[in-house]
Amino acid sequence: TTPTPWRVADSSKLYMADLESVLHYTLRVEVARFSDLRGERLTALKRYVSVLAKYFPARPSVRNVLRNLNRWLRGVKERDLPYSAVEAVLRNKKEVPNARLMNRTIWVGCQGSQSQFRGYPCSLWLLFHLLTVQATLPKGQNASPLEVLSAMREYVRFFFGCRDCAEHFEGMAAESMDKVKSRDEAVVWLWSRHNRVNARIAGTTSEDPKFPKLQWPPPSMCPACHKKFNGQQVWDEGAVLSFFKAHFSPSNIYLDYIP
Ligand code: FAD
């Protein structure tokens, strides 16, 4: 195979290519590993698609796919669903106008220096950070503060291919996710848990040497996020939240490399 060309990315931006790639990968690869969807796994899929349809800042053609899939899944009353039926909806056999989902992955901000690094797990984090932030907008005001985090917890539990990761994540969720009382706290919870993962796996074999794990955002990206308290470097969580609302906003998503 020919090596993938290096795609230039700016770490202060988000790329739609990464975000649409994660939609493709979750819905067509990870979920597809279960030829029969039933029980809690089917519920997990429905919740995942419902938060995507509600909060993913999609281009019109992708929005149509997500809304169509969500509408269809809500109408599914069977307790058992073959994956092939999901696939048929994604293939858009009924020909809903202007509904199309990318059918391969194109990593930009999540491109690794070698193919075994970054890519999908990177984009899954980005997706859920983005969704927790989008849920703080007025359209999320009547929902439970745990709406997006619970959808993530269940997606990871029932579908995420990295089973070690899923177990660790479930451990963190079981420990403290229920303490989240607002949509802003949901953003902060996911940020701090992601940083815990970064700290735990820094220097291990899953770290891309070209993208060392850091406590994020570093001072170069968000000076206001870091403050001194009794001579110690600590986080300013209010500043982190403001930074997240700007960083994970539709206006910071770029369309580079989208075919
Ligand atoms: P990632 O950690 O994937 O981060 C992606 C991007 O998000 C970064 O490039 C940066 O722009 C931004 N970012 C970084 N930190 C934060 C933050 N705190 N908040 C918001 N944005 C941030 N790997 C393991 O080896 N062991 C595990 O137990 C494990 N558990 C995982 C659990 C989950 C739920 C997920 C999604 C992944 C897990 N992984 C685990 C994979 C690992 O976290 C990385 O995704 C992977 O190593 C790729 O790293 P990366 O350099 O692309 O950065």
mmCIF file of C-alpha atoms and ligand atoms in Angstrom:
data_model
loop_
_atom_site.group_PDB
_atom_site.id
_atom_site.type_symbol
_atom_site.label_atom_id
_atom_site.label_comp_id
_atom_site.label_asym_id
_atom_site.label_seq_id
_atom_site.Cartn_x
_atom_site.Cartn_y
_atom_site.Cartn_z
ATOM 1 C CA THR A 1 0.000 0.000 0.000
ATOM 2 C CA THR A 2 1.131 3.544 -0.654
ATOM 3 C CA PRO A 3 1.867 5.556 2.481
ATOM 4 C CA THR A 4 -0.708 8.172 3.456
ATOM 5 C CA PRO A 5 0.459 11.693 2.597
ATOM 6 C CA TRP A 6 1.128 13.908 5.603
ATOM 7 C CA ARG A 7 -1.772 16.282 6.151
ATOM 8 C CA VAL A 8 -0.833 19.607 7.654
ATOM 9 C CA ALA A 9 -2.847 20.410 10.751
ATOM 10 C CA ASP A 10 -2.987 23.205 13.288
ATOM 11 C CA SER A 11 -3.426 21.922 16.841
ATOM 12 C CA SER A 12 -5.515 24.952 17.763
ATOM 13 C CA LYS A 13 -8.195 23.931 15.243
ATOM 14 C CA LEU A 14 -10.664 21.087 14.822
ATOM 15 C CA TYR A 15 -11.088 19.349 11.489
ATOM 16 C CA MET A 16 -14.389 18.105 10.144
ATOM 17 C CA ALA A 17 -12.505 15.264 8.425
ATOM 18 C CA ASP A 18 -11.603 13.800 11.855
ATOM 19 C CA LEU A 19 -15.146 14.240 13.113
ATOM 20 C CA GLU A 20 -16.846 12.699 10.085
ATOM 21 C CA SER A 21 -14.258 9.912 10.142
ATOM 22 C CA VAL A 22 -15.276 9.012 13.664
ATOM 23 C CA LEU A 23 -18.936 8.883 12.598
ATOM 24 C CA HIS A 24 -18.011 6.527 9.792
ATOM 25 C CA TYR A 25 -15.787 4.387 11.999
ATOM 26 C CA THR A 26 -18.211 4.049 14.899
ATOM 27 C CA LEU A 27 -21.330 3.412 12.807
ATOM 28 C CA ARG A 28 -19.855 1.307 10.019
ATOM 29 C CA VAL A 29 -16.951 -0.494 11.657
ATOM 30 C CA GLU A 30 -17.348 -0.754 15.421
ATOM 31 C CA VAL A 31 -21.105 -1.155 15.606
ATOM 32 C CA ALA A 32 -20.921 -3.492 12.591
ATOM 33 C CA ARG A 33 -18.959 -6.003 14.673
ATOM 34 C CA PHE A 34 -22.283 -6.969 16.263
ATOM 35 C CA SER A 35 -24.399 -8.654 13.647
ATOM 36 C CA ASP A 36 -27.322 -8.695 16.098
ATOM 37 C CA LEU A 37 -28.056 -5.653 18.217
ATOM 38 C CA ARG A 38 -30.275 -6.193 21.200
ATOM 39 C CA GLY A 39 -30.942 -5.209 24.813
ATOM 40 C CA GLU A 40 -28.563 -2.730 26.412
ATOM 41 C CA ARG A 41 -26.325 -2.684 23.350
ATOM 42 C CA LEU A 42 -29.216 -1.605 21.134
ATOM 43 C CA THR A 43 -30.193 1.047 23.701
ATOM 44 C CA ALA A 44 -26.571 2.271 23.700
ATOM 45 C CA LEU A 45 -26.668 2.649 19.922
ATOM 46 C CA LYS A 46 -29.970 4.541 20.065
ATOM 47 C CA ARG A 47 -28.605 6.952 22.701
ATOM 48 C CA TYR A 48 -25.404 7.497 20.760
ATOM 49 C CA VAL A 49 -27.238 8.308 17.534
ATOM 50 C CA SER A 50 -29.697 10.512 19.379
ATOM 51 C CA VAL A 51 -26.942 12.743 20.827
ATOM 52 C CA LEU A 52 -25.290 12.880 17.412
ATOM 53 C CA ALA A 53 -28.528 13.958 15.752
ATOM 54 C CA LYS A 54 -29.088 16.564 18.437
ATOM 55 C CA TYR A 55 -25.637 18.065 18.939
ATOM 56 C CA PHE A 56 -23.244 17.171 16.127
ATOM 57 C CA PRO A 57 -22.585 20.414 14.188
ATOM 58 C CA ALA A 58 -22.933 18.662 10.856
ATOM 59 C CA ARG A 59 -22.823 19.755 7.266
ATOM 60 C CA PRO A 60 -26.315 19.440 5.716
ATOM 61 C CA SER A 61 -25.618 16.115 3.958
ATOM 62 C CA VAL A 62 -24.345 14.547 7.186
ATOM 63 C CA ARG A 63 -27.087 16.094 9.287
ATOM 64 C CA ASN A 64 -29.611 14.408 7.012
ATOM 65 C CA VAL A 65 -27.958 11.027 7.566
ATOM 66 C CA LEU A 66 -27.920 11.454 11.342
ATOM 67 C CA ARG A 67 -31.504 12.691 11.561
ATOM 68 C CA ASN A 68 -32.733 9.980 9.250
ATOM 69 C CA LEU A 69 -30.936 7.252 11.200
ATOM 70 C CA ASN A 70 -32.164 8.637 14.503
ATOM 71 C CA ARG A 71 -35.761 8.869 13.335
ATOM 72 C CA TRP A 72 -35.602 5.318 12.042
ATOM 73 C CA LEU A 73 -33.972 3.915 15.207
ATOM 74 C CA ARG A 74 -36.585 5.597 17.396
ATOM 75 C CA GLY A 75 -39.237 3.801 15.436
ATOM 76 C CA VAL A 76 -37.603 0.389 15.875
ATOM 77 C CA LYS A 77 -39.783 -1.535 18.287
ATOM 78 C CA GLU A 78 -38.163 -4.943 17.820
ATOM 79 C CA ARG A 79 -35.947 -6.120 20.659
ATOM 80 C CA ASP A 80 -33.532 -7.533 18.140
ATOM 81 C CA LEU A 81 -32.047 -5.652 15.239
ATOM 82 C CA PRO A 82 -29.704 -7.089 12.621
ATOM 83 C CA TYR A 83 -26.822 -4.729 11.887
ATOM 84 C CA SER A 84 -27.610 -5.121 8.184
ATOM 85 C CA ALA A 85 -30.770 -3.058 8.736
ATOM 86 C CA VAL A 86 -28.686 -0.199 10.201
ATOM 87 C CA GLU A 87 -26.296 -0.498 7.308
ATOM 88 C CA ALA A 88 -29.147 -0.247 4.806
ATOM 89 C CA VAL A 89 -30.297 3.020 6.400
ATOM 90 C CA LEU A 90 -26.730 4.343 6.284
ATOM 91 C CA ARG A 91 -26.499 3.331 2.637
ATOM 92 C CA ASN A 92 -29.615 5.450 2.162
ATOM 93 C CA LYS A 93 -31.512 2.908 0.109
ATOM 94 C CA LYS A 94 -34.674 4.978 0.443
ATOM 95 C CA GLU A 95 -32.766 7.798 -1.183
ATOM 96 C CA VAL A 96 -33.390 10.620 1.220
ATOM 97 C CA PRO A 97 -32.150 13.631 -0.784
ATOM 98 C CA ASN A 98 -28.717 14.991 0.040
ATOM 99 C CA ALA A 99 -27.799 12.467 2.751
ATOM 100 C CA ARG A 100 -24.303 11.074 2.658
ATOM 101 C CA LEU A 101 -21.699 9.961 5.136
ATOM 102 C CA MET A 102 -18.011 9.644 4.297
ATOM 103 C CA ASN A 103 -17.172 5.980 3.749
ATOM 104 C CA ARG A 104 -13.558 5.926 4.848
ATOM 105 C CA THR A 105 -11.396 7.645 7.401
ATOM 106 C CA ILE A 106 -9.319 10.759 6.730
ATOM 107 C CA TRP A 107 -7.296 11.784 9.773
ATOM 108 C CA VAL A 108 -6.065 15.361 9.869
ATOM 109 C CA GLY A 109 -5.732 16.740 13.412
ATOM 110 C CA CYS A 110 -5.711 13.095 14.543
ATOM 111 C CA GLN A 111 -3.180 11.818 12.021
ATOM 112 C CA GLY A 112 -0.416 9.819 13.714
ATOM 113 C CA SER A 113 3.237 9.805 12.704
ATOM 114 C CA GLN A 114 2.692 6.088 11.956
ATOM 115 C CA SER A 115 -0.543 4.296 11.173
ATOM 116 C CA GLN A 116 -0.747 2.491 14.537
ATOM 117 C CA PHE A 117 -0.878 5.799 16.402
ATOM 118 C CA ARG A 118 -3.761 8.217 17.066
ATOM 119 C CA GLY A 119 -6.553 8.187 14.453
ATOM 120 C CA TYR A 120 -9.762 6.710 15.771
ATOM 121 C CA PRO A 121 -9.297 6.943 19.580
ATOM 122 C CA CYS A 122 -8.121 10.542 19.180
ATOM 123 C CA SER A 123 -11.218 11.428 17.200
ATOM 124 C CA LEU A 124 -13.537 9.664 19.649
ATOM 125 C CA TRP A 125 -12.279 11.945 22.415
ATOM 126 C CA LEU A 126 -12.702 15.000 20.194
ATOM 127 C CA LEU A 127 -16.234 13.961 19.283
ATOM 128 C CA PHE A 128 -17.390 13.639 22.868
ATOM 129 C CA HIS A 129 -15.669 16.826 24.020
ATOM 130 C CA LEU A 130 -17.441 18.595 21.180
ATOM 131 C CA LEU A 131 -20.802 17.042 22.073
ATOM 132 C CA THR A 132 -20.529 17.934 25.775
ATOM 133 C CA VAL A 133 -19.770 21.526 24.770
ATOM 134 C CA GLN A 134 -22.600 21.694 22.212
ATOM 135 C CA ALA A 135 -25.001 20.408 24.868
ATOM 136 C CA THR A 136 -24.305 23.555 26.951
ATOM 137 C CA LEU A 137 -26.085 25.591 24.261
ATOM 138 C CA PRO A 138 -29.799 26.369 24.695
ATOM 139 C CA LYS A 139 -30.857 23.274 22.736
ATOM 140 C CA GLY A 140 -29.549 21.152 25.610
ATOM 141 C CA GLN A 141 -31.277 23.043 28.387
ATOM 142 C CA ASN A 142 -34.120 20.615 29.016
ATOM 143 C CA ALA A 143 -31.956 17.533 28.919
ATOM 144 C CA SER A 144 -30.272 15.773 31.811
ATOM 145 C CA PRO A 145 -26.765 17.126 32.499
ATOM 146 C CA LEU A 146 -25.620 13.528 31.987
ATOM 147 C CA GLU A 147 -27.228 13.094 28.570
ATOM 148 C CA VAL A 148 -23.989 13.184 26.548
ATOM 149 C CA LEU A 149 -21.719 11.590 29.157
ATOM 150 C CA SER A 150 -24.109 8.661 29.608
ATOM 151 C CA ALA A 151 -24.278 8.167 25.848
ATOM 152 C CA MET A 152 -20.466 8.126 25.779
ATOM 153 C CA ARG A 153 -20.243 5.755 28.740
ATOM 154 C CA GLU A 154 -22.600 3.296 27.077
ATOM 155 C CA TYR A 155 -21.003 3.619 23.655
ATOM 156 C CA VAL A 156 -17.575 2.902 25.158
ATOM 157 C CA ARG A 157 -18.908 0.054 27.268
ATOM 158 C CA PHE A 158 -20.753 -1.732 24.483
ATOM 159 C CA PHE A 159 -18.798 -0.884 21.352
ATOM 160 C CA PHE A 160 -15.351 0.650 21.863
ATOM 161 C CA GLY A 161 -12.863 -1.820 20.391
ATOM 162 C CA CYS A 162 -10.119 -1.070 22.937
ATOM 163 C CA ARG A 163 -11.457 -3.192 25.780
ATOM 164 C CA ASP A 164 -8.768 -2.142 28.283
ATOM 165 C CA CYS A 165 -9.646 1.482 27.594
ATOM 166 C CA ALA A 166 -13.323 0.706 28.049
ATOM 167 C CA GLU A 167 -12.691 -0.926 31.418
ATOM 168 C CA HIS A 168 -10.630 2.003 32.655
ATOM 169 C CA PHE A 169 -13.194 4.474 31.434
ATOM 170 C CA GLU A 170 -16.045 2.577 33.061
ATOM 171 C CA GLY A 171 -14.053 2.628 36.311
ATOM 172 C CA MET A 172 -13.763 6.419 36.205
ATOM 173 C CA ALA A 173 -17.413 6.776 35.242
ATOM 174 C CA ALA A 174 -18.629 4.524 38.042
ATOM 175 C CA GLU A 175 -16.523 6.495 40.533
ATOM 176 C CA SER A 176 -17.739 10.007 39.844
ATOM 177 C CA MET A 177 -19.905 10.570 36.784
ATOM 178 C CA ASP A 178 -23.064 10.748 38.898
ATOM 179 C CA LYS A 179 -21.620 13.782 40.751
ATOM 180 C CA VAL A 180 -22.009 15.847 37.582
ATOM 181 C CA LYS A 181 -24.879 18.266 38.209
ATOM 182 C CA SER A 182 -24.817 20.625 35.237
ATOM 183 C CA ARG A 183 -23.943 20.671 31.553
ATOM 184 C CA ASP A 184 -20.885 22.830 32.314
ATOM 185 C CA GLU A 185 -19.735 20.282 34.892
ATOM 186 C CA ALA A 186 -20.085 17.572 32.246
ATOM 187 C CA VAL A 187 -17.591 19.450 30.044
ATOM 188 C CA VAL A 188 -15.160 19.795 32.943
ATOM 189 C CA TRP A 189 -15.587 16.164 34.034
ATOM 190 C CA LEU A 190 -14.648 14.841 30.611
ATOM 191 C CA TRP A 191 -11.703 17.240 30.318
ATOM 192 C CA SER A 192 -10.275 16.167 33.673
ATOM 193 C CA ARG A 193 -10.805 12.445 33.019
ATOM 194 C CA HIS A 194 -9.107 12.733 29.647
ATOM 195 C CA ASN A 195 -6.151 14.384 31.382
ATOM 196 C CA ARG A 196 -6.032 11.498 33.858
ATOM 197 C CA VAL A 197 -5.808 9.087 30.951
ATOM 198 C CA ASN A 198 -3.052 11.242 29.405
ATOM 199 C CA ALA A 199 -1.080 11.111 32.664
ATOM 200 C CA ARG A 200 -1.547 7.369 33.048
ATOM 201 C CA ILE A 201 -0.421 6.432 29.554
ATOM 202 C CA ALA A 202 2.332 9.036 29.023
ATOM 203 C CA GLY A 203 5.523 7.262 27.993
ATOM 204 C CA THR A 204 3.814 3.936 27.201
ATOM 205 C CA THR A 205 3.891 2.193 23.828
ATOM 206 C CA SER A 206 0.562 3.705 22.763
ATOM 207 C CA GLU A 207 2.058 7.204 22.823
ATOM 208 C CA ASP A 208 2.966 8.627 19.432
ATOM 209 C CA PRO A 209 6.535 9.966 19.950
ATOM 210 C CA LYS A 210 5.650 12.921 17.721
ATOM 211 C CA PHE A 211 2.606 13.733 19.920
ATOM 212 C CA PRO A 212 3.680 13.346 23.544
ATOM 213 C CA LYS A 213 0.875 13.137 26.104
ATOM 214 C CA LEU A 214 0.409 16.381 27.944
ATOM 215 C CA GLN A 215 -1.868 17.867 30.487
ATOM 216 C CA TRP A 216 -4.113 19.725 28.135
ATOM 217 C CA PRO A 217 -4.534 22.573 27.184
ATOM 218 C CA PRO A 218 -0.856 23.501 27.658
ATOM 219 C CA PRO A 219 -0.002 27.099 28.661
ATOM 220 C CA SER A 220 0.955 27.879 25.058
ATOM 221 C CA MET A 221 -2.641 27.179 24.033
ATOM 222 C CA CYS A 222 -4.476 28.635 26.992
ATOM 223 C CA PRO A 223 -2.353 30.804 29.282
ATOM 224 C CA ALA A 224 -5.412 31.772 31.344
ATOM 225 C CA CYS A 225 -6.135 28.099 32.122
ATOM 226 C CA HIS A 226 -3.035 27.949 34.292
ATOM 227 C CA LYS A 227 -2.597 29.895 37.496
ATOM 228 C CA LYS A 228 -0.340 29.890 40.522
ATOM 229 C CA PHE A 229 -1.743 29.027 43.919
ATOM 230 C CA ASN A 230 0.599 28.968 46.942
ATOM 231 C CA GLY A 231 3.490 28.778 44.516
ATOM 232 C CA GLN A 232 1.966 25.744 42.744
ATOM 233 C CA GLN A 233 0.727 25.563 39.147
ATOM 234 C CA VAL A 234 -2.992 24.806 39.254
ATOM 235 C CA TRP A 235 -5.867 24.862 36.789
ATOM 236 C CA ASP A 236 -8.291 27.731 36.571
ATOM 237 C CA GLU A 237 -11.401 25.665 35.811
ATOM 238 C CA GLY A 238 -13.491 28.677 34.842
ATOM 239 C CA ALA A 239 -10.896 29.588 32.243
ATOM 240 C CA VAL A 240 -10.728 25.970 31.059
ATOM 241 C CA LEU A 241 -14.489 25.977 30.551
ATOM 242 C CA SER A 242 -14.349 29.228 28.555
ATOM 243 C CA PHE A 243 -11.488 27.825 26.516
ATOM 244 C CA PHE A 244 -13.491 24.645 25.774
ATOM 245 C CA LYS A 245 -16.522 26.628 24.653
ATOM 246 C CA ALA A 246 -14.377 28.457 22.117
ATOM 247 C CA HIS A 247 -12.164 25.539 21.048
ATOM 248 C CA PHE A 248 -15.003 23.015 20.637
ATOM 249 C CA SER A 249 -17.272 25.387 18.773
ATOM 250 C CA PRO A 250 -18.533 25.016 15.198
ATOM 251 C CA SER A 251 -16.621 28.149 14.200
ATOM 252 C CA ASN A 252 -13.351 26.373 15.055
ATOM 253 C CA ILE A 253 -14.090 23.397 12.774
ATOM 254 C CA TYR A 254 -12.279 23.521 9.425
ATOM 255 C CA LEU A 255 -13.173 21.651 6.251
ATOM 256 C CA ASP A 256 -9.605 21.003 5.005
ATOM 257 C CA TYR A 257 -9.112 17.641 3.264
ATOM 258 C CA ILE A 258 -12.831 16.866 3.073
ATOM 259 C CA PRO A 259 -13.245 15.394 -0.427
HETATM 260 P P1 FAD B 1 -5.711 11.912 22.584
HETATM 261 O O1 FAD B 1 -5.501 11.682 24.028
HETATM 262 O O2 FAD B 1 -6.469 10.904 21.838
HETATM 263 O O3 FAD B 1 -6.416 13.326 22.438
HETATM 264 C C1 FAD B 1 -6.908 13.780 21.196
HETATM 265 C C2 FAD B 1 -6.760 15.271 21.125
HETATM 266 O O4 FAD B 1 -7.584 15.857 22.119
HETATM 267 C C3 FAD B 1 -5.368 15.783 21.435
HETATM 268 O O5 FAD B 1 -4.608 15.824 20.258
HETATM 269 C C4 FAD B 1 -5.634 17.155 21.973
HETATM 270 O O6 FAD B 1 -5.871 18.057 20.912
HETATM 271 C C5 FAD B 1 -6.936 16.985 22.695
HETATM 272 N N1 FAD B 1 -6.819 16.717 24.123
HETATM 273 C C6 FAD B 1 -5.826 16.130 24.808
HETATM 274 N N2 FAD B 1 -6.125 16.089 26.120
HETATM 275 C C7 FAD B 1 -7.339 16.637 26.260
HETATM 276 C C8 FAD B 1 -8.186 16.896 27.364
HETATM 277 N N3 FAD B 1 -7.830 16.596 28.620
HETATM 278 N N4 FAD B 1 -9.385 17.469 27.122
HETATM 279 C C9 FAD B 1 -9.741 17.810 25.873
HETATM 280 N N5 FAD B 1 -8.990 17.609 24.795
HETATM 281 C C10 FAD B 1 -7.792 17.037 24.989
HETATM 282 N N6 FAD B 1 -5.136 4.337 25.620
HETATM 283 C C11 FAD B 1 -4.422 3.542 26.450
HETATM 284 O O7 FAD B 1 -3.283 3.184 26.128
HETATM 285 N N7 FAD B 1 -4.948 3.142 27.653
HETATM 286 C C12 FAD B 1 -6.200 3.499 28.045
HETATM 287 O O8 FAD B 1 -6.679 3.111 29.122
HETATM 288 C C13 FAD B 1 -6.985 4.314 27.174
HETATM 289 N N8 FAD B 1 -8.258 4.662 27.502
HETATM 290 C C14 FAD B 1 -8.998 5.388 26.610
HETATM 291 C C15 FAD B 1 -10.329 5.700 26.917
HETATM 292 C C16 FAD B 1 -11.121 6.377 26.020
HETATM 293 C C17 FAD B 1 -12.561 6.676 26.357
HETATM 294 C C18 FAD B 1 -10.580 6.782 24.760
HETATM 295 C C19 FAD B 1 -11.430 7.503 23.760
HETATM 296 C C20 FAD B 1 -9.261 6.481 24.440
HETATM 297 C C21 FAD B 1 -8.464 5.794 25.363
HETATM 298 N N9 FAD B 1 -7.139 5.474 25.070
HETATM 299 C C22 FAD B 1 -6.402 4.712 25.942
HETATM 300 C C23 FAD B 1 -6.485 6.014 23.863
HETATM 301 C C24 FAD B 1 -5.700 7.284 24.232
HETATM 302 O O9 FAD B 1 -6.405 8.073 25.190
HETATM 303 C C25 FAD B 1 -5.471 8.175 23.023
HETATM 304 O O10 FAD B 1 -6.704 8.442 22.392
HETATM 305 C C26 FAD B 1 -4.521 7.608 21.998
HETATM 306 O O11 FAD B 1 -3.318 7.225 22.629
HETATM 307 C C27 FAD B 1 -4.202 8.664 20.912
HETATM 308 O O12 FAD B 1 -3.605 9.785 21.543
HETATM 309 P P2 FAD B 1 -3.480 11.232 20.929
HETATM 310 O O13 FAD B 1 -2.069 11.650 21.013
HETATM 311 O O14 FAD B 1 -4.070 11.272 19.581
HETATM 312 O O15 FAD B 1 -4.326 12.178 21.906
#
